[in-house]
CSV table of C-alpha atoms and ligand atoms in Angstrom, one decimal:
chain,number,residue,atom,x,y,z
A,29,MET,CA,-10.5,16.4,-9.3
A,30,GLN,CA,-11.8,12.9,-9.7
A,31,ALA,CA,-14.9,12.5,-11.9
A,32,ARG,CA,-18.0,11.4,-10.0
A,33,THR,CA,-19.0,7.8,-10.3
A,34,PHE,CA,-22.1,5.7,-9.5
A,35,GLU,CA,-21.9,1.9,-9.3
A,36,GLY,CA,-18.7,2.1,-11.2
A,37,PHE,CA,-20.1,4.3,-14.0
A,38,SER,CA,-19.1,7.9,-14.5
A,39,VAL,CA,-21.3,10.9,-14.3
A,40,GLY,CA,-20.8,13.8,-16.6
A,41,LYS,CA,-20.6,17.4,-15.5
A,42,ASN,CA,-24.2,17.8,-16.8
A,43,GLY,CA,-25.3,15.2,-14.2
A,44,ARG,CA,-25.9,12.5,-16.8
A,45,LEU,CA,-24.9,8.9,-16.4
A,46,THR,CA,-22.4,7.6,-18.9
A,47,ILE,CA,-21.9,4.0,-19.8
A,48,GLY,CA,-18.8,3.0,-21.7
A,49,GLY,CA,-18.2,6.6,-22.3
A,50,CYS,CA,-21.7,7.2,-23.8
A,51,ASP,CA,-24.2,9.6,-22.5
A,52,ALA,CA,-27.1,7.4,-21.2
A,53,VAL,CA,-29.8,9.9,-22.3
A,54,LEU,CA,-28.4,10.0,-25.8
A,55,LEU,CA,-28.4,6.2,-25.9
A,56,ALA,CA,-32.0,6.2,-24.9
A,57,GLN,CA,-32.8,8.7,-27.6
A,58,ARG,CA,-30.9,6.9,-30.3
A,59,PHE,CA,-31.9,3.3,-29.5
A,60,ALA,CA,-35.3,3.9,-27.7
A,61,THR,CA,-36.3,2.3,-24.4
A,62,PRO,CA,-36.4,-0.1,-22.6
A,63,LEU,CA,-32.8,-0.7,-23.5
A,64,TYR,CA,-30.2,-3.2,-22.2
A,65,VAL,CA,-26.8,-1.4,-22.2
A,66,PHE,CA,-23.5,-3.3,-21.6
A,67,ASP,CA,-20.3,-1.6,-20.7
A,68,GLU,CA,-18.0,-3.6,-23.0
A,69,THR,CA,-14.8,-2.6,-21.3
A,70,ARG,CA,-16.0,-3.6,-17.9
A,71,LEU,CA,-17.3,-6.9,-19.3
A,72,ARG,CA,-13.9,-7.7,-20.8
A,73,ALA,CA,-12.2,-6.6,-17.6
A,74,ASN,CA,-14.4,-9.0,-15.7
A,75,CYS,CA,-13.3,-11.9,-18.0
A,76,ARG,CA,-9.7,-10.9,-17.6
A,77,ASP,CA,-10.0,-10.7,-13.8
A,78,TYR,CA,-11.2,-14.3,-13.7
A,79,ARG,CA,-8.4,-15.6,-15.9
A,80,GLU,CA,-5.8,-13.6,-14.0
A,81,ALA,CA,-7.0,-14.6,-10.6
A,82,PHE,CA,-6.8,-18.3,-11.3
A,83,ARG,CA,-3.5,-17.9,-13.2
A,84,LEU,CA,-2.0,-16.2,-10.2
A,85,ASN,CA,-3.4,-18.5,-7.5
A,86,TYR,CA,-3.8,-21.9,-9.0
A,87,PRO,CA,-0.6,-23.7,-9.7
A,88,SER,CA,-2.1,-26.1,-12.3
A,89,GLU,CA,-4.2,-25.5,-15.4
A,90,SER,CA,-7.6,-23.7,-15.1
A,91,ARG,CA,-10.4,-22.8,-17.4
A,92,ILE,CA,-13.1,-20.2,-17.0
A,93,ALA,CA,-16.3,-21.4,-18.7
A,94,TYR,CA,-18.7,-18.4,-18.9
A,95,ALA,CA,-22.2,-19.6,-18.1
A,96,ALA,CA,-24.2,-18.6,-21.2
A,97,LYS,CA,-27.5,-18.7,-19.4
A,98,ALA,CA,-26.7,-15.4,-17.7
A,99,PHE,CA,-26.6,-13.6,-21.1
A,100,LEU,CA,-25.8,-14.9,-24.5
A,101,THR,CA,-26.1,-13.4,-28.0
A,102,LEU,CA,-23.8,-13.7,-31.0
A,103,ALA,CA,-21.8,-10.7,-29.9
A,104,MET,CA,-21.4,-12.0,-26.4
A,105,ALA,CA,-20.2,-15.4,-27.6
A,106,LYS,CA,-17.7,-13.6,-29.8
A,107,LEU,CA,-16.5,-11.5,-26.9
A,108,ILE,CA,-16.1,-14.6,-24.7
A,109,LYS,CA,-14.2,-16.2,-27.5
A,110,GLU,CA,-11.9,-13.2,-27.9
A,111,GLU,CA,-11.2,-13.1,-24.2
A,112,GLY,CA,-10.0,-16.7,-24.2
A,113,LEU,CA,-12.7,-18.0,-21.9
A,114,SER,CA,-14.5,-21.3,-22.4
A,115,LEU,CA,-18.3,-21.5,-22.6
A,116,ASP,CA,-20.9,-23.4,-20.6
A,117,VAL,CA,-24.1,-24.0,-22.6
A,118,ALA,CA,-27.2,-25.7,-21.3
A,119,SER,CA,-29.5,-26.0,-24.3
A,120,ALA,CA,-29.7,-26.5,-28.0
A,121,GLY,CA,-30.3,-22.8,-28.3
A,122,GLU,CA,-27.3,-21.7,-26.4
A,123,LEU,CA,-25.2,-24.3,-28.3
A,124,PHE,CA,-26.6,-23.1,-31.6
A,125,THR,CA,-25.7,-19.5,-30.7
A,126,ALA,CA,-22.2,-20.6,-29.8
A,127,MET,CA,-21.8,-22.6,-33.0
A,128,SER,CA,-23.2,-19.7,-35.1
A,129,ALA,CA,-20.5,-17.4,-33.5
A,130,ARG,CA,-18.0,-20.1,-34.5
A,131,PHE,CA,-17.1,-20.6,-30.9
A,132,PRO,CA,-14.4,-23.2,-30.7
A,133,ALA,CA,-16.0,-26.6,-29.9
A,134,GLY,CA,-12.9,-27.5,-27.8
A,135,ARG,CA,-13.9,-24.8,-25.3
A,136,ILE,CA,-17.6,-25.7,-24.9
A,137,TYR,CA,-19.1,-27.5,-21.9
A,138,MET,CA,-22.6,-28.8,-22.4
A,139,HIS,CA,-25.0,-28.9,-19.5
A,140,GLY,CA,-28.7,-29.6,-19.0
A,141,ASN,CA,-30.5,-32.0,-16.7
A,142,CYS,CA,-32.8,-33.1,-19.5
A,143,LYS,CA,-30.8,-33.3,-22.7
A,144,THR,CA,-32.8,-34.5,-25.6
A,145,GLN,CA,-31.6,-36.9,-28.2
A,146,GLU,CA,-31.3,-34.0,-30.6
A,147,GLU,CA,-29.2,-32.0,-28.1
A,148,MET,CA,-26.9,-34.8,-27.5
A,149,THR,CA,-26.5,-35.5,-31.2
A,150,MET,CA,-25.9,-31.9,-31.9
A,151,ALA,CA,-23.2,-31.7,-29.2
A,152,LEU,CA,-21.5,-34.8,-30.4
A,153,ARG,CA,-21.6,-33.7,-34.0
A,154,TYR,CA,-20.1,-30.3,-33.2
A,155,GLY,CA,-17.6,-32.0,-30.9
A,156,VAL,CA,-18.1,-30.1,-27.7
A,157,HIS,CA,-15.3,-30.5,-25.3
A,158,ARG,CA,-17.3,-32.1,-22.4
A,159,LEU,CA,-20.9,-33.1,-21.9
A,160,ILE,CA,-21.9,-32.9,-18.2
A,161,ILE,CA,-24.1,-35.9,-17.4
A,162,ASP,CA,-26.8,-35.6,-14.8
A,163,SER,CA,-27.9,-39.1,-14.2
A,164,GLU,CA,-27.1,-42.7,-15.0
A,165,GLN,CA,-30.1,-42.9,-17.3
A,166,GLU,CA,-28.8,-40.0,-19.3
A,167,LEU,CA,-25.3,-41.7,-19.4
A,168,ILE,CA,-26.8,-44.8,-21.0
A,169,GLN,CA,-28.8,-42.7,-23.5
A,170,LEU,CA,-25.6,-40.8,-24.4
A,171,ASN,CA,-23.6,-44.0,-24.8
A,172,ARG,CA,-26.3,-45.3,-27.2
A,173,ILE,CA,-26.3,-42.2,-29.3
A,174,ALA,CA,-22.5,-42.0,-29.4
A,175,ALA,CA,-22.3,-45.6,-30.5
A,176,LYS,CA,-24.7,-45.0,-33.3
A,177,MET,CA,-22.6,-42.1,-34.5
A,178,GLY,CA,-19.4,-44.1,-34.1
A,179,LYS,CA,-18.1,-41.6,-31.6
A,180,LYS,CA,-16.8,-41.6,-28.0
A,181,ALA,CA,-18.5,-39.0,-25.8
A,182,ASP,CA,-16.2,-37.0,-23.5
A,183,ILE,CA,-18.0,-36.4,-20.3
A,184,PHE,CA,-18.1,-35.2,-16.7
A,185,LEU,CA,-20.5,-36.7,-14.2
A,186,ARG,CA,-22.4,-34.1,-12.2
A,187,ILE,CA,-22.6,-35.1,-8.6
A,188,THR,CA,-24.6,-33.7,-5.7
A,189,PRO,CA,-22.0,-32.8,-3.1
A,190,GLY,CA,-24.4,-32.2,-0.3
A,191,VAL,CA,-23.8,-28.5,0.0
A,192,GLU,CA,-26.5,-26.0,-0.9
A,193,ALA,CA,-25.4,-22.4,-0.7
A,194,HIS,CA,-27.6,-19.3,-0.5
A,195,THR,CA,-26.2,-15.8,-0.5
A,196,HIS,CA,-24.9,-15.6,3.1
A,197,GLU,CA,-25.1,-19.2,4.3
A,198,TYR,CA,-24.9,-22.7,3.2
A,199,ILE,CA,-26.3,-26.0,4.4
A,200,LYS,CA,-24.4,-29.3,4.5
A,201,THR,CA,-26.5,-32.4,4.1
A,202,GLY,CA,-26.1,-35.8,2.7
A,203,HIS,CA,-29.6,-35.9,1.2
A,204,LEU,CA,-30.2,-32.8,-0.8
A,205,ASP,CA,-33.7,-32.8,-2.3
A,206,THR,CA,-32.7,-31.7,-5.8
A,207,LYS,CA,-33.3,-32.8,-9.4
A,208,PHE,CA,-29.7,-32.0,-10.2
A,209,GLY,CA,-26.8,-34.4,-10.3
A,210,ILE,CA,-26.2,-37.8,-8.8
A,211,HIS,CA,-26.3,-38.4,-5.1
A,212,ILE,CA,-23.1,-39.5,-3.3
A,213,GLU,CA,-24.5,-40.7,0.0
A,214,SER,CA,-26.8,-43.3,-1.6
A,215,GLY,CA,-24.0,-44.8,-3.6
A,216,LEU,CA,-25.5,-43.8,-6.9
A,217,ALA,CA,-22.6,-41.6,-7.8
A,218,LEU,CA,-20.1,-44.4,-7.4
A,219,LYS,CA,-22.3,-46.7,-9.4
A,220,ALA,CA,-22.5,-44.1,-12.2
A,221,VAL,CA,-18.7,-43.7,-12.2
A,222,LYS,CA,-18.3,-47.5,-12.6
A,223,SER,CA,-20.9,-47.6,-15.4
A,224,ALA,CA,-19.2,-44.7,-17.2
A,225,LEU,CA,-15.8,-46.4,-17.0
A,226,ALA,CA,-17.3,-49.6,-18.4
A,227,LEU,CA,-19.3,-48.1,-21.3
A,228,LYS,CA,-17.5,-48.4,-24.6
A,229,ASN,CA,-18.6,-45.0,-26.1
A,230,ILE,CA,-18.0,-42.9,-23.0
A,231,ASN,CA,-14.8,-41.3,-21.9
A,232,LEU,CA,-15.1,-40.1,-18.3
A,233,HIS,CA,-12.7,-37.2,-17.7
A,234,GLY,CA,-13.9,-35.7,-14.4
A,235,ILE,CA,-16.5,-34.7,-11.9
A,236,HIS,CA,-18.8,-31.6,-11.8
A,237,ALA,CA,-20.5,-30.0,-8.9
A,238,HIS,CA,-22.4,-26.7,-8.6
A,239,ILE,CA,-23.8,-25.5,-5.2
A,240,GLY,CA,-26.0,-22.5,-6.1
A,241,SER,CA,-26.0,-19.0,-7.3
A,242,GLN,CA,-25.4,-15.5,-5.8
A,243,ILE,CA,-23.1,-16.9,-3.2
A,244,PHE,CA,-21.3,-14.6,-0.8
A,245,ASP,CA,-19.9,-17.1,1.7
A,246,LEU,CA,-16.7,-18.5,0.2
A,247,GLU,CA,-16.5,-21.2,2.9
A,248,SER,CA,-19.3,-23.0,1.1
A,249,TYR,CA,-16.9,-23.6,-1.8
A,250,GLN,CA,-14.3,-24.9,0.6
A,251,VAL,CA,-16.9,-27.3,2.1
A,252,MET,CA,-18.0,-28.4,-1.4
A,253,ILE,CA,-14.4,-29.2,-2.4
A,254,GLU,CA,-13.9,-31.2,0.7
A,255,MET,CA,-17.1,-33.2,0.0
A,256,VAL,CA,-16.1,-33.8,-3.6
A,257,PHE,CA,-12.7,-35.1,-2.6
A,258,ALA,CA,-14.2,-37.4,0.0
A,259,PHE,CA,-16.0,-38.9,-2.9
A,260,LEU,CA,-12.9,-38.9,-5.2
A,261,LYS,CA,-11.0,-40.7,-2.5
A,262,ASP,CA,-13.6,-43.4,-2.4
A,263,VAL,CA,-13.6,-43.7,-6.2
A,264,ARG,CA,-9.9,-44.0,-6.2
A,265,SER,CA,-9.8,-46.8,-3.7
A,266,LYS,CA,-12.7,-48.7,-5.3
A,267,THR,CA,-11.8,-48.2,-9.0
A,268,LYS,CA,-8.3,-46.9,-9.1
A,269,LYS,CA,-9.6,-44.0,-11.2
A,270,VAL,CA,-8.0,-40.6,-10.7
A,271,PHE,CA,-9.5,-37.7,-12.4
A,272,GLY,CA,-7.5,-35.0,-14.3
A,273,GLU,CA,-10.3,-32.5,-14.5
A,274,LEU,CA,-12.7,-31.1,-11.9
A,275,ASP,CA,-15.5,-28.6,-12.5
A,276,PHE,CA,-16.8,-26.6,-9.6
A,277,GLY,CA,-19.7,-24.8,-11.3
A,278,GLY,CA,-20.4,-21.1,-10.8
A,279,GLY,CA,-22.3,-19.0,-8.4
A,280,LEU,CA,-20.1,-16.2,-7.1
A,281,GLY,CA,-22.4,-13.4,-5.9
A,282,ILE,CA,-22.6,-9.8,-7.1
A,283,ARG,CA,-23.7,-6.5,-5.8
A,284,TYR,CA,-27.4,-5.6,-6.4
A,285,SER,CA,-27.9,-3.2,-3.5
A,286,GLN,CA,-25.7,-0.8,-1.5
A,287,GLU,CA,-25.6,-3.1,1.6
A,288,GLN,CA,-24.2,-6.0,-0.4
A,289,HIS,CA,-20.5,-6.7,-0.3
A,290,PRO,CA,-19.7,-9.8,-2.4
A,291,PRO,CA,-16.2,-11.3,-2.2
A,292,SER,CA,-13.8,-10.4,-5.0
A,293,VAL,CA,-13.0,-12.8,-7.8
A,294,ALA,CA,-9.4,-12.9,-6.5
A,295,ASP,CA,-10.6,-14.0,-3.0
A,296,TYR,CA,-12.8,-16.7,-4.6
A,297,ALA,CA,-9.9,-18.0,-6.7
A,298,ARG,CA,-7.6,-18.0,-3.6
A,299,VAL,CA,-10.1,-20.0,-1.5
A,300,ILE,CA,-10.6,-22.6,-4.3
A,301,SER,CA,-6.9,-22.8,-5.0
A,302,ARG,CA,-5.8,-23.0,-1.4
A,303,THR,CA,-8.4,-25.7,-0.6
A,304,LEU,CA,-7.5,-27.8,-3.6
A,305,GLY,CA,-3.8,-27.4,-2.9
A,306,GLN,CA,-4.2,-28.6,0.7
A,307,ILE,CA,-6.5,-31.5,-0.1
A,308,SER,CA,-4.6,-32.8,-3.0
A,309,HIS,CA,-1.5,-32.7,-0.9
A,310,ASP,CA,-3.2,-34.5,2.1
A,311,LEU,CA,-4.7,-37.2,-0.1
A,312,ASP,CA,-1.7,-37.4,-2.5
A,313,TYR,CA,-4.1,-36.6,-5.4
A,314,PRO,CA,-2.5,-35.0,-8.4
A,315,LEU,CA,-3.7,-31.4,-8.9
A,316,PRO,CA,-6.4,-31.5,-11.6
A,317,GLN,CA,-7.2,-29.0,-14.2
A,318,ILE,CA,-10.0,-27.0,-12.8
A,319,ILE,CA,-13.0,-25.4,-14.5
A,320,VAL,CA,-15.3,-22.8,-13.0
A,321,GLU,CA,-18.5,-21.5,-14.6
A,322,PRO,CA,-19.2,-17.9,-13.6
A,323,GLY,CA,-22.2,-16.3,-15.2
A,324,ARG,CA,-23.6,-13.5,-13.1
A,325,SER,CA,-20.2,-12.3,-11.7
A,326,ILE,CA,-19.0,-11.7,-15.3
A,327,VAL,CA,-21.9,-9.9,-16.8
A,328,ALA,CA,-24.4,-8.6,-14.2
A,329,GLU,CA,-22.6,-5.4,-13.1
A,330,ALA,CA,-21.6,-4.5,-16.6
A,331,GLY,CA,-25.2,-4.2,-17.6
A,332,VAL,CA,-27.6,-1.3,-17.1
A,333,THR,CA,-31.3,-1.2,-18.2
A,334,LEU,CA,-32.6,2.2,-19.3
A,335,TYR,CA,-36.3,3.0,-19.2
A,336,THR,CA,-38.3,6.1,-19.9
A,337,ILE,CA,-40.4,7.5,-17.0
A,338,HIS,CA,-43.9,8.0,-18.4
A,339,TYR,CA,-46.0,8.8,-15.4
A,340,VAL,CA,-45.5,9.8,-11.7
A,341,LYS,CA,-48.7,8.9,-9.8
A,342,LYS,CA,-49.3,10.1,-6.3
A,343,ILE,CA,-51.9,8.0,-4.6
A,344,PRO,CA,-54.0,9.0,-1.6
A,345,GLY,CA,-52.0,8.2,1.5
A,346,GLY,CA,-48.9,9.8,0.1
A,347,LYS,CA,-47.2,7.0,-1.8
A,348,SER,CA,-45.8,7.7,-5.3
A,349,TYR,CA,-45.7,5.3,-8.2
A,350,VAL,CA,-43.2,6.0,-10.9
A,351,ILE,CA,-44.3,4.2,-14.1
A,352,VAL,CA,-41.8,3.1,-16.6
A,353,ASP,CA,-42.0,1.7,-20.1
A,354,GLY,CA,-40.7,-1.8,-19.2
A,355,GLY,CA,-41.3,-4.3,-16.5
A,356,LEU,CA,-42.0,-7.9,-15.9
A,357,SER,CA,-41.2,-8.9,-19.5
A,358,ASP,CA,-37.7,-7.4,-19.6
A,359,ASN,CA,-36.9,-8.1,-15.9
A,360,PRO,CA,-38.9,-10.9,-14.2
A,361,ARG,CA,-36.4,-11.2,-11.3
A,362,PRO,CA,-38.2,-8.9,-8.8
A,363,ALA,CA,-41.5,-10.8,-9.3
A,364,LEU,CA,-39.7,-14.2,-9.4
A,365,TYR,CA,-37.2,-13.9,-6.6
A,366,GLY,CA,-38.0,-10.7,-4.8
A,367,ALA,CA,-34.8,-9.3,-6.3
A,368,ARG,CA,-33.9,-5.7,-5.5
A,369,TYR,CA,-31.9,-3.3,-7.6
A,370,ARG,CA,-30.2,0.1,-7.4
A,371,VAL,CA,-32.0,2.7,-9.5
A,372,ALA,CA,-31.4,6.3,-10.4
A,373,VAL,CA,-32.7,9.0,-12.7
A,374,ALA,CA,-29.9,9.0,-15.4
A,375,ASN,CA,-30.3,12.6,-16.3
A,376,LYS,CA,-30.3,13.9,-12.7
A,377,MET,CA,-27.4,12.0,-11.2
A,378,ASN,CA,-26.1,15.2,-9.5
A,379,LYS,CA,-29.4,15.8,-7.7
A,380,PRO,CA,-30.2,14.3,-4.3
A,381,ALA,CA,-32.0,11.0,-4.3
A,382,ASN,CA,-34.7,12.0,-1.9
A,383,PHE,CA,-37.9,11.1,-3.6
A,384,PRO,CA,-39.4,7.9,-2.1
A,385,CYS,CA,-41.4,5.8,-4.5
A,386,THR,CA,-42.1,2.4,-6.0
A,387,VAL,CA,-41.2,1.9,-9.6
A,388,SER,CA,-43.7,-0.1,-11.5
A,389,GLY,CA,-43.8,-1.5,-15.0
A,390,LYS,CA,-46.4,-1.5,-17.7
A,391,HIS,CA,-47.8,-5.0,-17.4
A,392,CYS,CA,-51.2,-6.2,-16.4
A,393,GLU,CA,-50.0,-7.2,-13.0
A,394,THR,CA,-48.9,-5.2,-10.0
A,395,ASP,CA,-45.6,-5.3,-11.8
A,396,ARG,CA,-43.7,-3.7,-8.9
A,397,LEU,CA,-40.2,-3.5,-10.3
A,398,PHE,CA,-38.4,-1.7,-7.6
A,399,GLN,CA,-40.3,-1.3,-4.3
A,400,ASP,CA,-39.7,1.6,-1.8
A,401,VAL,CA,-36.6,3.2,-3.4
A,402,ASN,CA,-35.3,6.7,-3.2
A,403,ILE,CA,-34.6,8.4,-6.5
A,404,GLN,CA,-34.0,11.9,-7.8
A,405,THR,CA,-37.3,13.8,-8.2
A,406,PRO,CA,-38.7,12.3,-11.4
A,407,GLN,CA,-40.6,13.9,-14.2
A,408,ARG,CA,-42.3,12.6,-17.3
A,409,GLY,CA,-39.6,12.0,-20.0
A,410,ASP,CA,-36.7,11.4,-17.5
A,411,ILE,CA,-34.6,8.3,-18.1
A,412,MET,CA,-34.3,5.7,-15.4
A,413,ALA,CA,-31.2,3.6,-15.0
A,414,VAL,CA,-31.3,0.2,-13.3
A,415,PHE,CA,-28.0,-1.2,-12.3
A,416,SER,CA,-26.6,-4.8,-12.2
A,417,THR,CA,-29.1,-6.0,-14.8
A,418,GLY,CA,-26.6,-7.7,-17.1
A,419,ALA,CA,-27.3,-11.2,-15.9
A,420,TYR,CA,-30.6,-13.1,-16.1
A,421,ASN,CA,-32.6,-10.2,-17.5
A,422,TYR,CA,-32.3,-10.3,-21.2
A,423,SER,CA,-31.9,-14.1,-21.0
A,424,MET,CA,-35.2,-14.4,-19.0
A,425,ALA,CA,-37.2,-11.8,-20.9
A,426,SER,CA,-40.6,-12.7,-22.4
A,427,ASN,CA,-43.3,-11.3,-24.7
A,428,TYR,CA,-45.8,-11.1,-21.9
A,429,ASN,CA,-48.7,-8.8,-22.9
A,430,ARG,CA,-47.3,-9.2,-26.4
A,431,TYR,CA,-44.7,-6.5,-25.9
A,432,PRO,CA,-41.7,-6.8,-28.2
A,433,ARG,CA,-38.5,-7.5,-26.4
A,434,PRO,CA,-36.0,-4.6,-26.0
A,435,ALA,CA,-32.8,-4.0,-27.9
A,436,ALA,CA,-29.3,-4.6,-26.4
A,437,ILE,CA,-26.2,-2.6,-27.1
A,438,MET,CA,-22.6,-2.6,-26.2
A,439,ALA,CA,-20.9,0.6,-25.3
A,440,ALA,CA,-17.1,1.2,-25.2
A,441,ASN,CA,-14.9,4.3,-25.5
A,442,GLY,CA,-17.7,6.6,-26.3
A,443,LYS,CA,-19.1,4.4,-29.1
A,444,ALA,CA,-22.2,2.2,-29.0
A,445,ARG,CA,-23.2,-0.7,-31.2
A,446,LEU,CA,-26.4,-2.6,-31.5
A,447,ILE,CA,-26.0,-6.3,-30.6
A,448,VAL,CA,-29.7,-7.3,-30.5
A,449,ARG,CA,-32.3,-5.5,-32.6
A,450,ARG,CA,-35.4,-4.4,-30.8
A,451,GLU,CA,-38.3,-6.8,-31.7
A,452,SER,CA,-41.0,-5.2,-33.9
A,453,LEU,CA,-44.7,-5.7,-33.7
A,454,GLY,CA,-44.3,-7.7,-36.9
A,455,ASP,CA,-41.8,-10.0,-35.1
A,456,LEU,CA,-44.6,-10.9,-32.7
A,457,LEU,CA,-46.6,-12.4,-35.5
A,458,ARG,CA,-43.7,-14.3,-37.1
A,459,GLN,CA,-44.6,-17.7,-35.8
A,460,ASP,CA,-48.3,-17.2,-35.7
A,461,LEU,CA,-50.4,-19.2,-38.2
B,653,LIG,N1,-23.1,-23.6,-13.7
B,653,LIG,C1,-24.2,-24.3,-13.5
B,653,LIG,C2,-24.3,-25.7,-13.6
B,653,LIG,C3,-25.4,-23.5,-13.2
B,653,LIG,O1,-26.5,-24.2,-13.0
B,653,LIG,C4,-25.3,-22.1,-13.1
B,653,LIG,C5,-26.5,-21.3,-12.8
B,653,LIG,C6,-24.1,-21.5,-13.3
B,653,LIG,C7,-23.0,-22.3,-13.6
B,653,LIG,C8,-23.9,-20.0,-13.3
B,653,LIG,O2,-24.2,-19.5,-12.1
B,653,LIG,P1,-23.9,-17.9,-11.7
B,653,LIG,O3,-22.4,-17.8,-11.7
B,653,LIG,O4,-24.5,-17.1,-12.8
B,653,LIG,O5,-24.5,-17.7,-10.4
B,653,LIG,N2,-32.3,-17.3,-12.9
B,653,LIG,C9,-31.6,-17.1,-11.6
B,653,LIG,C10,-30.2,-17.8,-11.6
B,653,LIG,C11,-30.2,-19.2,-11.9
B,653,LIG,C12,-28.9,-19.8,-12.0
B,653,LIG,C13,-28.9,-21.2,-12.5
B,653,LIG,N3,-27.6,-21.8,-12.6
B,653,LIG,C14,-31.5,-15.6,-11.3
B,653,LIG,O6,-32.0,-14.8,-12.0
B,653,LIG,O7,-31.0,-15.3,-10.2
């Protein structure tokens, strides 16, 4: 008989959720709640799926640069290093974390639409593989800094391809109203390429484009690649420049709720590879090395947040509120984006989920974490599990209401290890004067 599973995690005979072979209730007891738990085996498998999908489908070289913004700690940087992926960082803090984990500089891509002088200097000093440049002004600033340091900066230019994708649809427009990248239509992108080629301390290797996040419609990638190549064709005819590297950003969607069916990584790799193969053939453009920057689709579904249920409040009119010991500060996504998640009572997984309620957090706001969900009948002391919280939860956490941020652990083969210590009340005073 097959063991029961829920969202890809197994459920023990005692009805308890297990993550990485560890009993979720015991994890909550040992490490306290709220707690970010990562299934390390699943995380590593996601990394391998990406590498494998592009190795099988794309006939030239490919690099998978994990987008650190989704979730980065020293342990995560080390895991990404071990899995042979590259790393996309977008701030001094993410770069510093990578450097502290001795992440190879030759596999780091540095983003950011407002890189400071300090960030550029740090990136050049460490020798990051590529800096992704967001505007001509930034290009000139980088050239100046590189010249001062006696270095040549290796860069991509980020262009705005005129495609904006949202989960199930995309829009195609020549005039995107966005702060990111350099517009093609207005001629600014071509001008920036020409400047980059002329600047002494700049080495322009390729072009970068990113069309959004939580994307389900693979056609939007196809359209983006077509728009990028229309630009590359123009660049080639006006400057003779042919690029050997192209970076198509991240954005592949994941499953947050039962109704969602995101495309597989293999399908994503197939669409990108097929489109590139066709276009490069049609335009007689040599197949470039490609880079993709997945964040969410590597880490989100490998993460589960555990809370303790403290109160179950029935309000006149019949609605029930289940109050947990976390909220806005460890997961701001419901408040920010109206994000929905799958939730369950981790110690009652074999009971029917027929208790309608809204799960709320402990903050001085409405703090509705999970609205109108059905869970197993909750009681004080039960452990609540929230699925697909691996991406943009820890990385977007705050100390609102001066709550210390939760701990994070990795679980694999029945063993759990702490990767981020829970903040203490003392930690909250560390920077106060
Ligand atoms: N590359 C670039 C240039 C990006 O801006 C992003 C995400 C990624 C890669 C990774 O995208 P992913 O594969 O994770 O979708 N805080 C929001 C998500 C913001 C994403 C920003 N850029 C959220 O919680 O949904």
